[in-house]
Short mmCIF file of C-alpha atoms in Angstrom, two decimals:
data_model
loop_
_atom_site.label_atom_id
_atom_site.label_comp_id
_atom_site.label_asym_id
_atom_site.label_seq_id
_atom_site.Cartn_x
_atom_site.Cartn_y
_atom_site.Cartn_z
CA ALA T 302 4.28 10.47 -1.74
CA LEU T 303 4.08 12.84 -4.68
CA PRO T 304 0.72 13.10 -6.48
CA ILE T 305 0.59 10.73 -9.45
CA TYR T 306 0.33 13.55 -12.01
CA LEU T 307 3.60 15.09 -10.79
CA ARG T 308 5.38 11.78 -11.26
CA TYR T 309 4.74 11.89 -15.01
CA ILE T 310 7.56 14.40 -15.52
CA PHE T 311 10.16 12.05 -13.99
CA GLY T 312 11.50 8.89 -15.56
CA PRO T 313 14.49 7.03 -16.97
CA ALA T 314 16.59 8.27 -19.90
CA PRO T 315 16.79 6.18 -23.10
CA GLY T 316 18.59 2.92 -22.43
CA ARG T 317 17.81 3.11 -18.70
CA GLU T 318 15.09 1.86 -16.36
CA TRP T 319 13.91 2.99 -12.92
CA TRP T 320 13.01 0.96 -9.88
CA SER T 321 11.26 2.30 -6.78
CA CYS T 322 11.34 0.67 -3.36
CA ASP T 323 8.83 1.89 -0.78
CA ALA T 324 8.43 1.02 2.90
CA LYS T 325 4.89 -0.24 3.52
CA ASN T 326 2.94 1.83 6.06
CA ILE T 327 6.07 2.40 8.14
CA GLU T 328 4.66 5.35 10.09
CA LEU T 329 1.66 3.23 11.14
CA ARG T 330 3.69 0.10 11.83
CA LEU T 331 6.20 1.76 14.15
CA PRO T 332 3.77 2.86 16.90
CA ALA T 333 1.57 -0.23 16.45
CA TYR T 334 4.41 -2.66 17.14
CA GLU T 335 6.03 -0.48 19.80
CA ALA T 336 2.75 -0.16 21.69
CA LYS T 337 1.88 -3.82 21.04
CA GLU T 338 -1.51 -2.77 19.70
CA LYS T 339 -2.78 -6.26 18.84
CA MET T 340 -5.55 -5.23 16.44
CA LEU T 341 -3.12 -3.27 14.27
CA VAL T 342 -0.30 -5.79 14.54
CA ASP T 343 -2.68 -8.55 13.41
CA LEU T 344 -3.69 -6.29 10.52
CA PHE T 345 -0.10 -5.91 9.33
CA GLU T 346 0.82 -9.55 9.95
CA ARG T 347 -2.02 -10.80 7.72
CA PRO T 348 -2.19 -8.40 4.78
CA ASP T 349 -4.01 -10.87 2.51
CA ASP T 350 -6.72 -11.88 4.98
CA PRO T 351 -10.28 -10.56 4.92
CA PRO T 352 -12.02 -8.43 5.95
CA TYR T 353 -9.40 -5.65 6.07
CA TYR T 354 -6.61 -7.00 3.84
CA GLY T 355 -3.94 -5.16 5.83
CA SER T 356 -5.66 -1.77 5.45
CA ASN T 357 -5.87 0.50 8.47
CA HIS T 358 -8.38 2.63 6.53
CA LEU T 359 -10.76 -0.34 6.16
CA LEU T 360 -10.39 -1.17 9.84
CA THR T 361 -11.24 2.41 10.79
CA PHE T 362 -14.18 2.41 8.37
CA ASP T 363 -15.57 -0.65 10.16
CA ILE T 364 -15.12 1.02 13.56
CA LEU T 365 -16.93 4.21 12.52
CA HIS T 366 -19.46 2.81 10.01
CA PRO T 367 -20.03 -0.83 11.04
CA GLU T 368 -23.37 -1.25 9.26
CA LEU T 369 -21.99 -0.03 5.93
CA PHE T 370 -18.91 -2.22 6.29
CA LYS T 371 -20.99 -5.26 7.24
CA LYS T 372 -23.08 -4.75 4.09
CA HIS T 373 -20.31 -3.98 1.59
CA GLY T 374 -17.02 -5.21 3.11
CA ALA T 375 -13.83 -4.08 1.36
CA GLU T 376 -15.95 -2.75 -1.53
CA VAL T 377 -16.57 0.40 0.54
CA LYS T 378 -13.24 1.63 -0.82
CA LYS T 379 -14.68 1.84 -4.34
CA LEU T 380 -18.27 2.61 -3.43
CA PHE T 381 -17.45 5.54 -1.16
CA GLU T 382 -14.13 6.66 -2.60
CA SER T 383 -15.23 10.31 -2.75
CA THR T 384 -17.14 10.42 0.55
CA TRP T 385 -16.90 8.23 3.65
CA TYR T 386 -13.75 6.37 2.59
CA LYS T 387 -12.00 9.62 1.64
CA TRP T 388 -13.00 11.13 4.98
CA ILE T 389 -11.65 8.04 6.80
CA LYS T 390 -8.28 8.55 5.11
CA ASN T 391 -8.27 12.26 5.98
CA GLY T 392 -9.10 11.52 9.61
CA ASN T 393 -6.46 8.79 9.88
CA PHE T 394 -3.79 11.12 8.55
CA ALA T 395 -4.89 13.84 10.97
CA VAL T 396 -4.49 11.41 13.89
CA GLN T 397 -1.22 10.02 12.53
CA TYR T 398 0.30 13.49 12.46
CA GLY T 399 -0.74 14.45 15.96
CA ALA T 400 -4.31 15.78 15.98
CA GLN T 401 -5.57 15.98 19.59
CA GLU T 402 -9.06 14.88 20.55
CA SER T 403 -9.77 18.19 22.28
CA SER T 404 -9.15 20.15 19.06
CA GLY T 405 -11.85 18.35 17.09
CA THR T 406 -9.58 18.34 14.01
CA ALA T 407 -9.77 14.61 13.38
CA ASP T 408 -13.53 14.48 14.06
CA ALA T 409 -14.04 17.16 11.42
CA ALA T 410 -11.90 15.21 8.95
CA TYR T 411 -13.79 11.97 9.66
CA HIS T 412 -17.15 13.81 9.47
CA VAL T 413 -18.20 11.85 12.56
CA LYS T 414 -18.76 13.49 15.94
CA GLY T 415 -16.57 11.89 18.61
CA ALA T 416 -14.77 9.73 16.02
CA GLN T 417 -11.31 10.08 17.55
CA ALA T 418 -12.57 9.06 21.00
CA ILE T 419 -14.34 6.03 19.49
CA ILE T 420 -11.16 4.91 17.73
CA GLN T 421 -8.91 5.57 20.72
CA LYS T 422 -11.20 3.43 22.86
CA ARG T 423 -10.60 0.53 20.45
CA LEU T 424 -6.88 1.29 20.08
CA GLY T 425 -6.03 2.33 23.62
CA LYS T 426 -2.38 1.26 23.60
CA ILE T 427 -1.54 3.78 20.88
CA SER T 428 -3.13 6.48 23.06
CA ASP T 429 -1.02 5.31 26.00
CA LEU T 430 2.14 5.52 23.88
CA ASN T 431 1.17 9.04 22.82
CA GLN T 432 0.74 10.08 26.46
CA LYS T 433 4.08 8.51 27.35
CA MET T 434 5.80 10.58 24.66
CA ILE T 435 4.09 13.78 25.83
CA GLU T 436 5.18 13.17 29.43
CA HIS T 437 8.76 12.44 28.36
CA ALA T 438 8.89 15.63 26.30
CA GLU T 439 7.40 17.70 29.12
CA THR T 440 10.09 16.41 31.51
CA HIS T 441 13.13 16.42 29.22
CA GLY T 442 12.26 18.75 26.34
CA TYR T 443 12.82 16.07 23.70
CA VAL T 444 11.83 12.59 22.52
CA GLU T 445 14.07 9.89 21.09
CA THR T 446 13.78 7.72 18.03
CA MET T 447 13.43 3.99 18.64
CA PRO T 448 16.81 2.46 19.60
CA ASP T 449 18.81 0.86 16.81
CA ARG T 450 20.53 -2.29 18.05
CA SER T 451 23.15 -2.07 15.31
CA MET T 452 24.52 0.95 17.20
CA GLY T 453 25.34 -1.21 20.22
CA GLU T 454 23.61 -3.25 22.90
CA ASN T 455 22.88 -0.23 25.11
CA ALA T 456 22.29 2.28 22.34
CA ARG T 457 19.59 4.91 22.79
CA GLY T 458 17.54 6.61 20.14
CA TYR T 459 18.47 9.87 18.43
CA PRO T 460 17.15 12.87 20.42
CA LEU T 461 14.68 15.26 18.80
CA ALA T 462 13.92 18.54 20.58
CA CYS T 463 10.24 19.41 21.04
CA PRO T 464 9.63 23.18 21.02
CA ARG T 465 7.65 24.63 23.90
CA THR T 466 4.79 27.10 23.71
CA GLN T 467 5.03 30.65 25.02
CA TRP T 468 3.60 29.32 28.28
CA GLY T 469 6.38 26.75 28.64
CA GLY T 470 4.43 23.60 27.82
CA ILE T 471 5.00 21.05 25.07
CA LYS T 472 2.60 21.06 22.14
CA PRO T 473 0.80 17.70 22.57
CA THR T 474 0.61 17.14 18.80
CA GLN T 475 4.38 16.87 18.44
CA PRO T 476 6.06 14.24 20.68
CA LEU T 477 4.63 11.04 19.16
CA SER T 478 4.81 12.49 15.66
CA TYR T 479 8.50 13.41 16.17
CA HIS T 480 9.21 9.98 17.66
CA VAL T 481 7.57 8.09 14.78
CA GLN T 482 8.67 10.29 11.88
CA GLY T 483 12.17 10.56 13.33
CA THR T 484 12.42 6.77 13.56
CA ALA T 485 11.14 6.41 9.98
CA MET T 486 13.79 8.89 8.82
CA TRP T 487 16.50 7.04 10.75
CA TRP T 488 15.35 3.85 9.02
CA MET T 489 15.62 5.62 5.64
CA VAL T 490 19.11 6.99 6.35
CA ARG T 491 20.29 3.49 7.25
CA ALA T 492 18.61 2.14 4.11
CA MET T 493 20.36 4.70 1.89
CA ILE T 494 23.75 3.84 3.37
CA LYS T 495 23.26 0.08 2.96
CA CYS T 496 21.94 0.46 -0.58
CA GLN T 497 24.75 2.77 -1.63
CA ASP T 498 27.35 0.33 -0.33
CA TYR T 499 25.73 -2.36 -2.49
CA LEU T 500 25.59 -0.05 -5.52
CA ASP T 501 29.29 0.72 -5.05
CA GLU T 502 29.97 -3.03 -5.27
CA LEU T 503 27.92 -3.29 -8.46
CA ASN T 504 29.62 -0.29 -10.03
CA SER T 505 33.07 -1.68 -9.24
CA GLU T 506 32.12 -4.58 -11.53
CA HIS T 507 30.01 -2.52 -13.98
CA PRO T 508 31.33 1.08 -13.83
CA GLY T 509 28.75 3.84 -14.06
CA GLY T 510 25.76 1.56 -14.28
CA PHE T 511 23.75 1.65 -11.05
CA TYR T 512 22.55 4.76 -9.22
CA MET T 513 20.30 5.90 -6.39
CA VAL T 514 18.59 8.97 -7.88
CA MET T 515 15.83 10.03 -5.48
CA GLN T 516 14.56 9.71 -1.94
CA VAL T 517 11.00 10.85 -1.25
CA HIS T 518 9.63 10.20 2.24
CA ASP T 519 9.72 6.38 2.59
CA GLU T 520 10.64 5.68 -1.04
CA LEU T 521 13.97 5.22 -2.82
CA VAL T 522 14.30 5.38 -6.60
CA PHE T 523 17.08 3.65 -8.51
CA ASP T 524 18.37 4.10 -12.08
CA PHE T 525 19.73 0.96 -13.78
CA PRO T 526 20.76 -0.07 -17.30
CA LYS T 527 17.66 -1.15 -19.19
CA GLY T 528 17.04 -4.87 -19.58
CA LYS T 529 16.37 -6.54 -22.90
CA GLY T 530 13.72 -8.84 -24.30
CA LYS T 531 9.98 -9.15 -23.80
CA LYS T 532 10.40 -9.06 -20.02
CA PRO T 533 13.18 -6.49 -19.53
CA TRP T 534 12.62 -6.25 -15.77
CA LEU T 535 13.96 -9.79 -15.32
CA MET T 536 17.56 -8.69 -15.95
CA ASN T 537 17.85 -6.53 -12.82
CA ARG T 538 15.18 -8.12 -10.66
CA GLY T 539 17.75 -10.04 -8.62
CA LYS T 540 19.60 -6.84 -7.79
CA ILE T 541 16.39 -5.14 -6.69
CA ARG T 542 15.51 -8.11 -4.50
CA LYS T 543 18.89 -7.66 -2.82
CA ILE T 544 18.10 -3.97 -2.24
CA GLN T 545 14.65 -4.91 -0.94
CA HIS T 546 16.26 -7.33 1.52
CA LEU T 547 18.78 -4.71 2.67
CA MET T 548 16.05 -2.16 3.35
CA ARG T 549 13.80 -4.67 5.07
CA SER T 550 16.62 -5.92 7.31
CA ILE T 551 16.86 -2.57 9.13
CA GLY T 552 13.54 -3.35 10.77
CA ASP T 553 15.29 -6.16 12.64
CA ASP T 554 17.59 -3.58 14.23
CA ILE T 555 14.73 -1.42 15.53
CA GLY T 556 12.47 -4.34 16.42
CA VAL T 557 9.69 -3.67 13.91
CA PRO T 558 9.03 -5.60 10.65
CA THR T 559 9.49 -3.17 7.76
CA PRO T 560 8.37 -4.82 4.51
CA VAL T 561 9.28 -3.05 1.27
CA SER T 562 7.38 -3.04 -2.02
CA CYS T 563 9.20 -2.64 -5.36
CA GLU T 564 8.05 -1.37 -8.75
CA TYR T 565 9.64 -1.36 -12.19
CA HIS T 566 9.29 1.85 -14.25
CA GLU T 567 10.03 1.49 -17.95
CA THR T 568 9.13 4.99 -19.15
CA THR T 569 7.78 7.17 -16.33
CA TRP T 570 7.77 7.16 -12.53
CA SER T 571 3.98 7.45 -12.56
CA GLU T 572 3.48 4.02 -14.14
CA GLY T 573 5.00 0.99 -12.48
CA ARG T 574 4.87 -2.80 -12.50
CA SER T 575 4.90 -4.40 -9.05
CA VAL T 576 7.68 -6.95 -8.73
#
């Protein structure tokens, strides 16, 4: 996602309103459900339950700093926002985008020696999935996105070539990252097509009124006529719920729940009301 200060320069024109719809943690959900990593699946299935409240960062904090988490619980996010919690986020992103244990990159980001090995021991099925993707890429030179059942009963995923090193091997940081990010992008392409079809229906009844204006990573931004009254978001909320449902439904086709959050933006993209 774009930094919040960059979002200030974007927003609806007079007489218009923006809505943003964002897939929740899709690049963490995809490998967790595919690998059947129970600890992470339980995390996503119960986003309102303590002690982690659906947060992979809080789970990782507990794994690496159990005494601090036992003492402070979810408050570690606020208490250590500029230190341990920030480092947890940095390390998680390093792992998510392919950091290998042997490189020490994630350990340096976590500021904990052996952190990646500690986490992989607790989340072994994700490590197994990573190894499976590496072996597939070594054999075939590519990985595939997760199959989309809407493409047919025997459909395969979209192939993504994995470049080899000068010595002929596959870079181990790439296969799982390509597989996950490629699947997330496939999900987004399908979402854009479904949403545009719906917008075309709306515009046939209300010409020139409803637009898809931006796509940034896992987020779509829509431009609608501005509602009226003290609660202007109520006018178009039903339409956004339809869009939310369309985006979420694609998860059924790839076999992974893909919840979508929505925000109303009255003046600028940087300030939104969750709906």
